[in-house]
Short mmCIF file of C-alpha atoms in Angstrom, two decimals:
data_model
loop_
_atom_site.label_atom_id
_atom_site.label_comp_id
_atom_site.label_asym_id
_atom_site.label_seq_id
_atom_site.Cartn_x
_atom_site.Cartn_y
_atom_site.Cartn_z
CA UNK A 1162 25.06 -18.53 70.65
CA UNK A 1163 25.10 -16.26 73.76
CA UNK A 1164 27.48 -12.66 73.48
CA UNK A 1165 30.02 -12.75 76.90
CA UNK A 1166 31.58 -9.81 77.24
CA UNK A 1167 34.82 -10.67 79.13
CA UNK A 1168 36.57 -7.50 81.00
CA UNK A 1169 40.12 -7.83 81.97
CA UNK A 1170 43.47 -6.47 81.02
CA UNK A 1171 45.14 -9.89 82.02
CA UNK A 1172 43.33 -13.07 82.35
CA UNK A 1173 42.50 -14.69 79.45
CA UNK A 1174 38.83 -15.58 78.98
CA UNK A 1175 39.79 -18.91 77.57
CA UNK A 1176 41.37 -19.97 80.66
CA UNK A 1177 38.20 -19.48 82.64
CA UNK A 1178 35.05 -20.50 80.41
CA UNK A 1179 33.48 -23.91 80.59
CA UNK A 1180 30.92 -23.88 77.88
CA UNK A 1181 30.90 -22.06 74.43
CA UNK A 1182 29.94 -18.24 74.07
CA UNK A 1183 30.87 -15.74 71.39
CA UNK A 1184 33.43 -13.84 73.88
CA UNK A 1185 34.39 -9.90 73.02
CA UNK A 1186 37.82 -9.68 75.11
CA UNK A 1187 37.97 -5.85 76.25
CA UNK A 1188 40.85 -4.68 78.26
CA UNK A 1189 40.03 -0.90 79.11
CA UNK A 1190 37.32 1.13 80.17
CA UNK A 1191 37.19 2.83 76.87
CA UNK A 1192 37.20 -0.07 74.90
CA UNK A 1193 34.00 -1.56 77.12
CA UNK A 1194 32.29 1.73 76.97
CA UNK A 1195 32.78 2.09 73.07
CA UNK A 1196 31.25 -1.82 72.76
CA UNK A 1197 28.21 -1.18 74.73
CA UNK A 1198 27.42 2.22 72.45
CA UNK A 1199 28.03 0.38 69.41
CA UNK A 1200 26.69 -3.16 69.96
CA UNK A 1201 24.31 -2.89 73.31
CA UNK A 1202 24.08 -5.11 75.96
CA UNK A 1203 25.56 -8.23 75.61
CA UNK A 1204 23.97 -11.44 77.45
CA UNK A 1205 26.71 -11.68 79.78
CA UNK A 1206 29.23 -9.79 81.39
CA UNK A 1207 32.57 -10.44 83.35
CA UNK A 1208 34.21 -8.06 85.07
CA UNK A 1209 37.52 -7.64 86.44
CA UNK A 1210 37.76 -4.76 89.02
CA UNK A 1211 41.74 -3.53 88.29
CA UNK A 1212 42.58 -2.58 85.08
CA UNK A 1213 46.03 -1.29 85.42
CA UNK A 1214 44.77 2.09 84.56
CA UNK A 1215 42.97 5.09 86.26
CA UNK A 1216 39.36 3.66 85.22
CA UNK A 1217 38.70 0.57 87.28
CA UNK A 1218 35.68 -2.44 86.30
CA UNK A 1219 33.93 -0.23 88.94
CA UNK A 1220 33.83 2.65 86.29
CA UNK A 1221 33.06 0.07 83.69
CA UNK A 1222 30.20 -0.89 86.04
CA UNK A 1223 28.70 2.46 86.94
CA UNK A 1224 28.59 3.31 82.87
CA UNK A 1225 26.80 0.05 82.03
CA UNK A 1226 24.16 1.34 84.80
CA UNK A 1227 23.27 4.27 83.75
CA UNK A 1228 23.40 2.35 80.08
CA UNK A 1229 20.17 0.37 81.26
CA UNK A 1230 19.19 3.78 82.74
CA UNK A 1231 18.93 5.54 79.62
CA UNK A 1232 17.54 2.73 77.88
CA UNK A 1233 15.01 1.23 80.53
CA UNK A 1234 16.79 -2.32 80.38
CA UNK A 1235 17.34 -4.75 83.47
CA UNK A 1236 20.90 -5.75 83.76
CA UNK A 1237 22.69 -8.97 81.85
CA UNK A 1238 23.51 -12.09 83.28
CA UNK A 1239 27.14 -11.25 85.19
CA UNK A 1240 30.27 -12.55 86.96
CA UNK A 1241 33.28 -11.31 88.80
CA UNK A 1242 36.24 -12.93 88.58
CA UNK A 1243 38.24 -10.01 90.05
CA UNK A 1244 40.44 -11.03 93.17
CA UNK A 1245 39.91 -7.32 94.95
CA UNK A 1246 37.45 -8.22 97.41
CA UNK A 1247 36.11 -4.88 98.01
CA UNK A 1248 35.89 -3.98 94.52
CA UNK A 1249 34.09 -7.23 93.94
CA UNK A 1250 31.86 -6.74 96.59
CA UNK A 1251 31.22 -2.81 95.23
CA UNK A 1252 30.47 -4.22 91.68
CA UNK A 1253 27.77 -7.05 92.78
CA UNK A 1254 26.36 -4.06 94.98
CA UNK A 1255 25.95 -1.87 92.36
CA UNK A 1256 24.58 -4.46 89.83
CA UNK A 1257 22.43 -6.14 92.06
CA UNK A 1258 20.65 -2.43 93.17
CA UNK A 1259 19.79 -1.36 90.13
CA UNK A 1260 18.27 -5.16 89.78
CA UNK A 1261 16.03 -4.23 92.87
CA UNK A 1262 14.96 -0.96 91.47
CA UNK A 1263 14.14 -2.09 87.69
CA UNK A 1264 12.11 -4.75 88.62
CA UNK A 1265 10.34 -3.06 91.10
CA UNK A 1266 9.03 -0.54 89.15
CA UNK A 1267 8.04 -2.82 86.22
CA UNK A 1268 4.46 -2.10 85.35
#
């Protein structure tokens, strides 16, 4: 079963998922980072942008991309359930930029 890391301080993943996953629901930047450090990359990440704290889903995205850079990994499959349009675009842009760089530099 695929592991899905659900980042959202409000939305319950059960209300949004249509397939069966092993869901890990984290609600903060700290929990997100801790999960990556302790468990590695999941198969799928679902991002919210506004987490109700100083740190946002974009901060989590930066952490994930940095983690991928340090471990020479491509990004996992991802989706963004945030209603923040600008935040959503920023997350997507950062993830796509790292993916393009990673693929272009594989020999």
